[in-house]
mmCIF file of C-alpha atoms in Angstrom:
data_model
loop_
_atom_site.group_PDB
_atom_site.id
_atom_site.type_symbol
_atom_site.label_atom_id
_atom_site.label_comp_id
_atom_site.label_asym_id
_atom_site.label_seq_id
_atom_site.Cartn_x
_atom_site.Cartn_y
_atom_site.Cartn_z
ATOM 1 C CA ASP A 225 0.010 -0.003 0.017
ATOM 2 C CA THR A 226 1.299 3.405 -0.884
ATOM 3 C CA ALA A 227 1.670 5.559 2.248
ATOM 4 C CA VAL A 228 1.436 9.024 0.673
ATOM 5 C CA SER A 229 0.046 9.255 -2.835
ATOM 6 C CA GLN A 230 -0.446 12.165 -5.155
ATOM 7 C CA THR A 231 -2.449 12.641 -8.391
ATOM 8 C CA PRO A 232 -1.656 13.460 -11.025
ATOM 9 C CA LYS A 233 2.036 12.588 -11.387
ATOM 10 C CA TYR A 234 2.497 14.929 -14.340
ATOM 11 C CA LEU A 235 0.441 17.984 -15.201
ATOM 12 C CA VAL A 236 0.996 20.115 -18.269
ATOM 13 C CA THR A 237 -1.163 23.126 -18.773
ATOM 14 C CA GLN A 238 -1.394 26.574 -20.301
ATOM 15 C CA MET A 239 -0.771 29.818 -18.521
ATOM 16 C CA GLY A 240 -3.925 31.260 -16.999
ATOM 17 C CA ASN A 241 -5.569 27.930 -16.315
ATOM 18 C CA ASP A 242 -6.709 26.633 -12.972
ATOM 19 C CA LYS A 243 -5.584 23.228 -11.769
ATOM 20 C CA SER A 244 -5.652 21.016 -8.710
ATOM 21 C CA ILE A 245 -3.331 18.422 -7.228
ATOM 22 C CA LYS A 246 -4.611 15.838 -4.798
ATOM 23 C CA CYS A 247 -2.792 14.133 -1.926
ATOM 24 C CA GLU A 248 -3.861 11.229 0.292
ATOM 25 C CA GLN A 249 -2.094 9.477 3.132
ATOM 26 C CA ASN A 250 -3.035 6.214 4.799
ATOM 27 C CA LEU A 251 -0.586 6.421 7.698
ATOM 28 C CA GLY A 252 -3.101 7.758 10.213
ATOM 29 C CA HIS A 253 -1.084 10.983 10.529
ATOM 30 C CA ASP A 254 -2.755 14.197 11.687
ATOM 31 C CA THR A 255 -0.623 16.679 9.727
ATOM 32 C CA MET A 256 -0.068 17.185 6.035
ATOM 33 C CA TYR A 257 2.216 19.469 4.097
ATOM 34 C CA TRP A 258 2.795 20.882 0.662
ATOM 35 C CA TYR A 259 6.333 21.632 -0.559
ATOM 36 C CA LYS A 260 7.560 23.145 -3.778
ATOM 37 C CA GLN A 261 10.758 21.998 -5.465
ATOM 38 C CA ASP A 262 12.053 24.411 -8.005
ATOM 39 C CA SER A 263 14.220 23.852 -11.045
ATOM 40 C CA LYS A 264 17.332 24.064 -8.941
ATOM 41 C CA LYS A 265 15.928 21.332 -6.683
ATOM 42 C CA PHE A 266 15.390 23.645 -3.739
ATOM 43 C CA LEU A 267 12.625 22.486 -1.456
ATOM 44 C CA LYS A 268 10.426 24.902 0.430
ATOM 45 C CA ILE A 269 7.434 24.507 2.647
ATOM 46 C CA MET A 270 4.212 26.128 1.375
ATOM 47 C CA PHE A 271 1.418 24.997 3.671
ATOM 48 C CA SER A 272 0.575 22.620 6.453
ATOM 49 C CA TYR A 273 -2.723 21.394 7.906
ATOM 50 C CA ASN A 274 -3.301 19.735 11.227
ATOM 51 C CA ASN A 275 -6.626 17.981 11.574
ATOM 52 C CA LYS A 276 -8.078 20.089 8.777
ATOM 53 C CA GLU A 277 -6.785 23.391 10.238
ATOM 54 C CA LEU A 278 -4.144 25.484 8.541
ATOM 55 C CA ILE A 279 -1.051 25.789 10.748
ATOM 56 C CA ILE A 280 1.690 26.853 8.266
ATOM 57 C CA ASN A 281 1.095 29.382 5.515
ATOM 58 C CA GLU A 282 4.419 30.569 4.135
ATOM 59 C CA THR A 283 4.693 33.513 1.742
ATOM 60 C CA VAL A 284 2.840 31.985 -1.151
ATOM 61 C CA PRO A 285 0.736 33.920 -3.733
ATOM 62 C CA ASN A 286 -2.923 33.714 -2.885
ATOM 63 C CA ARG A 287 -3.521 32.029 -6.216
ATOM 64 C CA PHE A 288 -2.519 28.886 -4.249
ATOM 65 C CA SER A 289 -5.283 27.619 -1.991
ATOM 66 C CA PRO A 290 -4.951 24.400 -0.029
ATOM 67 C CA LYS A 291 -8.007 22.486 1.122
ATOM 68 C CA SER A 292 -8.187 19.621 3.613
ATOM 69 C CA PRO A 293 -11.573 17.835 3.530
ATOM 70 C CA ASP A 294 -10.337 15.395 6.225
ATOM 71 C CA LYS A 295 -7.056 14.651 7.892
ATOM 72 C CA ALA A 296 -6.147 12.006 5.337
ATOM 73 C CA HIS A 297 -6.412 14.391 2.334
ATOM 74 C CA LEU A 298 -4.824 17.636 1.403
ATOM 75 C CA ASN A 299 -5.446 19.155 -1.950
ATOM 76 C CA LEU A 300 -3.752 22.089 -3.629
ATOM 77 C CA HIS A 301 -5.681 24.334 -6.045
ATOM 78 C CA ILE A 302 -3.845 26.854 -8.201
ATOM 79 C CA ASN A 303 -5.578 29.684 -9.990
ATOM 80 C CA SER A 304 -4.356 31.633 -12.977
ATOM 81 C CA LEU A 305 -1.227 29.587 -13.491
ATOM 82 C CA GLU A 306 1.958 31.335 -14.350
ATOM 83 C CA LEU A 307 5.210 30.120 -15.912
ATOM 84 C CA GLY A 308 7.030 30.516 -12.546
ATOM 85 C CA ASP A 309 4.638 27.955 -11.007
ATOM 86 C CA SER A 310 6.389 25.255 -13.000
ATOM 87 C CA ALA A 311 7.937 22.978 -10.384
ATOM 88 C CA VAL A 312 7.547 19.687 -8.699
ATOM 89 C CA TYR A 313 5.076 19.788 -5.779
ATOM 90 C CA PHE A 314 5.444 17.251 -2.966
ATOM 91 C CA CYS A 315 2.958 16.311 -0.370
ATOM 92 C CA ALA A 316 4.100 14.991 3.021
ATOM 93 C CA SER A 317 2.540 13.875 6.270
ATOM 94 C CA SER A 318 3.534 13.368 9.911
ATOM 95 C CA SER A 319 1.950 13.384 13.370
ATOM 96 C CA VAL A 320 2.562 16.385 15.502
ATOM 97 C CA GLY A 321 0.122 15.194 18.182
ATOM 98 C CA LEU A 322 -1.589 18.561 18.728
ATOM 99 C CA ALA A 323 -4.835 16.861 19.510
ATOM 100 C CA GLY A 324 -3.249 14.682 22.140
ATOM 101 C CA GLY A 325 -2.369 11.865 19.756
ATOM 102 C CA PRO A 326 1.047 10.369 19.220
ATOM 103 C CA ARG A 327 3.843 12.493 17.866
ATOM 104 C CA THR A 328 6.389 11.541 15.149
ATOM 105 C CA ASP A 329 8.634 14.210 13.800
ATOM 106 C CA THR A 330 9.374 12.336 10.625
ATOM 107 C CA GLN A 331 7.679 13.524 7.509
ATOM 108 C CA TYR A 332 6.846 10.974 4.844
ATOM 109 C CA PHE A 333 6.768 12.306 1.238
ATOM 110 C CA GLY A 334 4.645 11.446 -1.748
ATOM 111 C CA PRO A 335 6.098 10.815 -5.228
ATOM 112 C CA GLY A 336 5.625 14.400 -6.338
ATOM 113 C CA THR A 337 3.601 16.099 -9.068
ATOM 114 C CA ARG A 338 5.565 17.711 -11.889
ATOM 115 C CA LEU A 339 3.693 20.750 -12.998
ATOM 116 C CA THR A 340 4.717 22.390 -16.305
ATOM 117 C CA VAL A 341 3.068 25.644 -17.298
ATOM 118 C CA LEU A 342 3.414 26.571 -21.016
ATOM 119 C CA ALA B 41 16.863 32.808 10.854
ATOM 120 C CA GLN B 42 16.747 29.089 10.789
ATOM 121 C CA SER B 43 18.762 27.568 8.080
ATOM 122 C CA VAL B 44 20.558 24.519 6.740
ATOM 123 C CA THR B 45 23.744 24.664 4.739
ATOM 124 C CA GLN B 46 25.023 21.982 2.418
ATOM 125 C CA LEU B 47 28.260 23.491 1.158
ATOM 126 C CA ASP B 48 28.858 20.912 -1.553
ATOM 127 C CA SER B 49 26.461 21.080 -4.467
ATOM 128 C CA GLN B 50 28.072 18.102 -6.137
ATOM 129 C CA VAL B 51 30.423 15.362 -4.839
ATOM 130 C CA PRO B 52 31.977 13.097 -7.421
ATOM 131 C CA VAL B 53 33.389 9.839 -6.097
ATOM 132 C CA PHE B 54 34.566 6.482 -7.477
ATOM 133 C CA GLU B 55 32.727 3.308 -6.775
ATOM 134 C CA GLU B 56 33.754 1.581 -3.510
ATOM 135 C CA ALA B 57 35.363 4.795 -2.168
ATOM 136 C CA PRO B 58 34.144 6.364 1.074
ATOM 137 C CA VAL B 59 32.052 9.528 1.042
ATOM 138 C CA GLU B 60 31.042 12.249 3.395
ATOM 139 C CA LEU B 61 28.306 14.761 2.562
ATOM 140 C CA ARG B 62 28.413 17.812 4.820
ATOM 141 C CA CYS B 63 25.452 19.529 6.547
ATOM 142 C CA ASN B 64 25.469 22.387 9.048
ATOM 143 C CA TYR B 65 22.435 23.945 10.682
ATOM 144 C CA SER B 66 21.819 27.184 12.557
ATOM 145 C CA SER B 67 21.928 26.630 16.219
ATOM 146 C CA SER B 68 18.976 26.075 18.492
ATOM 147 C CA VAL B 69 18.197 24.526 21.828
ATOM 148 C CA SER B 70 16.686 21.428 20.337
ATOM 149 C CA VAL B 71 16.688 20.186 16.772
ATOM 150 C CA TYR B 72 15.583 17.166 14.864
ATOM 151 C CA LEU B 73 17.809 16.358 11.893
ATOM 152 C CA PHE B 74 17.099 14.310 8.740
ATOM 153 C CA TRP B 75 18.763 13.113 5.580
ATOM 154 C CA TYR B 76 16.507 12.392 2.665
ATOM 155 C CA VAL B 77 17.588 10.909 -0.648
ATOM 156 C CA GLN B 78 15.938 11.674 -4.020
ATOM 157 C CA TYR B 79 16.680 9.344 -6.922
ATOM 158 C CA PRO B 80 16.169 10.822 -10.429
ATOM 159 C CA ASN B 81 12.564 11.643 -11.098
ATOM 160 C CA GLN B 82 11.394 10.210 -7.796
ATOM 161 C CA GLY B 83 10.145 11.479 -4.502
ATOM 162 C CA LEU B 84 12.075 11.883 -1.230
ATOM 163 C CA GLN B 85 12.969 8.810 0.800
ATOM 164 C CA LEU B 86 14.012 9.073 4.438
ATOM 165 C CA LEU B 87 17.663 7.803 4.905
ATOM 166 C CA LEU B 88 17.978 8.407 8.549
ATOM 167 C CA LYS B 89 17.099 10.815 11.364
ATOM 168 C CA TYR B 90 18.319 12.106 14.681
ATOM 169 C CA LEU B 91 15.659 12.933 17.208
ATOM 170 C CA SER B 92 17.500 12.312 20.492
ATOM 171 C CA GLY B 93 19.845 9.838 22.189
ATOM 172 C CA SER B 94 22.946 8.414 20.599
ATOM 173 C CA THR B 95 24.704 10.960 18.298
ATOM 174 C CA LEU B 96 25.684 8.283 15.757
ATOM 175 C CA VAL B 97 22.651 7.329 13.682
ATOM 176 C CA LYS B 98 22.576 4.440 11.225
ATOM 177 C CA GLY B 99 20.185 4.499 8.319
ATOM 178 C CA ILE B 100 19.251 2.485 5.257
ATOM 179 C CA ASN B 101 21.598 1.445 2.486
ATOM 180 C CA GLY B 102 24.695 1.530 4.743
ATOM 181 C CA PHE B 103 24.536 5.274 5.494
ATOM 182 C CA GLU B 104 25.249 6.799 8.827
ATOM 183 C CA ALA B 105 25.420 10.298 10.244
ATOM 184 C CA GLU B 106 26.812 11.888 13.362
ATOM 185 C CA PHE B 107 25.103 14.713 15.218
ATOM 186 C CA ASN B 108 27.687 17.179 16.565
ATOM 187 C CA LYS B 109 26.020 19.785 18.702
ATOM 188 C CA SER B 110 29.184 21.887 19.284
ATOM 189 C CA GLN B 111 29.791 22.203 15.574
ATOM 190 C CA THR B 112 26.074 22.254 14.664
ATOM 191 C CA SER B 113 26.757 19.613 12.042
ATOM 192 C CA PHE B 114 25.061 16.445 10.849
ATOM 193 C CA HIS B 115 27.378 14.937 8.201
ATOM 194 C CA LEU B 116 26.372 11.940 6.243
ATOM 195 C CA ARG B 117 28.847 9.129 5.574
ATOM 196 C CA LYS B 118 29.111 5.854 3.781
ATOM 197 C CA PRO B 119 32.293 3.674 3.881
ATOM 198 C CA SER B 120 31.922 2.298 0.391
ATOM 199 C CA VAL B 121 29.564 3.703 -2.268
ATOM 200 C CA HIS B 122 27.883 1.940 -5.177
ATOM 201 C CA ILE B 123 26.805 3.272 -8.524
ATOM 202 C CA SER B 124 23.242 2.890 -7.308
ATOM 203 C CA ASP B 125 23.932 5.533 -4.613
ATOM 204 C CA THR B 126 23.982 8.257 -7.305
ATOM 205 C CA ALA B 127 21.231 10.598 -6.258
ATOM 206 C CA GLU B 128 20.490 14.001 -4.711
ATOM 207 C CA TYR B 129 20.813 14.055 -0.935
ATOM 208 C CA PHE B 130 18.964 16.619 1.209
ATOM 209 C CA CYS B 131 19.700 17.474 4.811
ATOM 210 C CA ALA B 132 16.770 18.915 6.703
ATOM 211 C CA VAL B 133 16.120 20.309 10.148
ATOM 212 C CA SER B 134 13.016 20.716 12.277
ATOM 213 C CA TYR B 135 12.841 22.722 15.440
ATOM 214 C CA GLY B 136 9.883 20.729 16.571
ATOM 215 C CA GLY B 137 7.018 22.713 18.080
ATOM 216 C CA ALA B 138 3.459 22.799 16.897
ATOM 217 C CA THR B 139 4.191 22.996 13.235
ATOM 218 C CA ASN B 140 7.166 20.617 12.793
ATOM 219 C CA LYS B 141 8.223 22.661 9.761
ATOM 220 C CA LEU B 142 11.158 21.121 7.780
ATOM 221 C CA ILE B 143 13.852 23.387 6.541
ATOM 222 C CA PHE B 144 15.868 21.872 3.720
ATOM 223 C CA GLY B 145 19.396 22.416 2.603
ATOM 224 C CA THR B 146 20.039 23.036 -1.078
ATOM 225 C CA GLY B 147 20.977 19.390 -1.682
ATOM 226 C CA THR B 148 24.181 17.587 -2.702
ATOM 227 C CA LEU B 149 24.343 15.522 -5.871
ATOM 228 C CA LEU B 150 26.366 12.402 -5.131
ATOM 229 C CA ALA B 151 27.789 11.243 -8.471
ATOM 230 C CA VAL B 152 29.348 7.768 -8.247
ATOM 231 C CA GLN B 153 31.655 6.869 -11.064
ATOM 232 C CA PRO B 154 32.831 3.408 -12.048
#
């Protein structure tokens, strides 16, 4: 069973379009994250949700909107795509135990979604 | 500001030779340290981690790392590399807390040559 899965794996689209990336984890974790890896392979946190509540919101354009329907899913919607949005987007999960549950500081990553904006 | 430094962007090494990939982090009272590996066109896989306890940490694929608090370092080592170890290696630090945010270094490409 895949622990953290993302769909789609590849996404090619035109500038100005709106697209979504989906992430699901079956590890029972309470916290999920989105990271962006740019063309120089630099990884940076974008967002994090704990039990469906936003707990990290880095300096990201408001064209990016995360949504967590439940603690096993975290989706990323991007409006009005720009050339600079081309990157690989990684989802990750861990347990920070904010709700009194167990804590593990290890984040487990999905396989990534390569977004190419033309 | 919290940061992680991987000074070497690329490390070429011959097969069966030893290797060390360097990682330094900005100081804090408590840190959690990780090494992740990314094979070409793949996601990140956890190699090893330091949360507490013994400063020498062993991971998968024969890798190990040593946490050195006085030097704020967490260098990754392998005594004998294989061609299959060719990949990008990322050092990351978390300062714990409610968010558990991971801060990554810029990565080191380990290029193993026959």
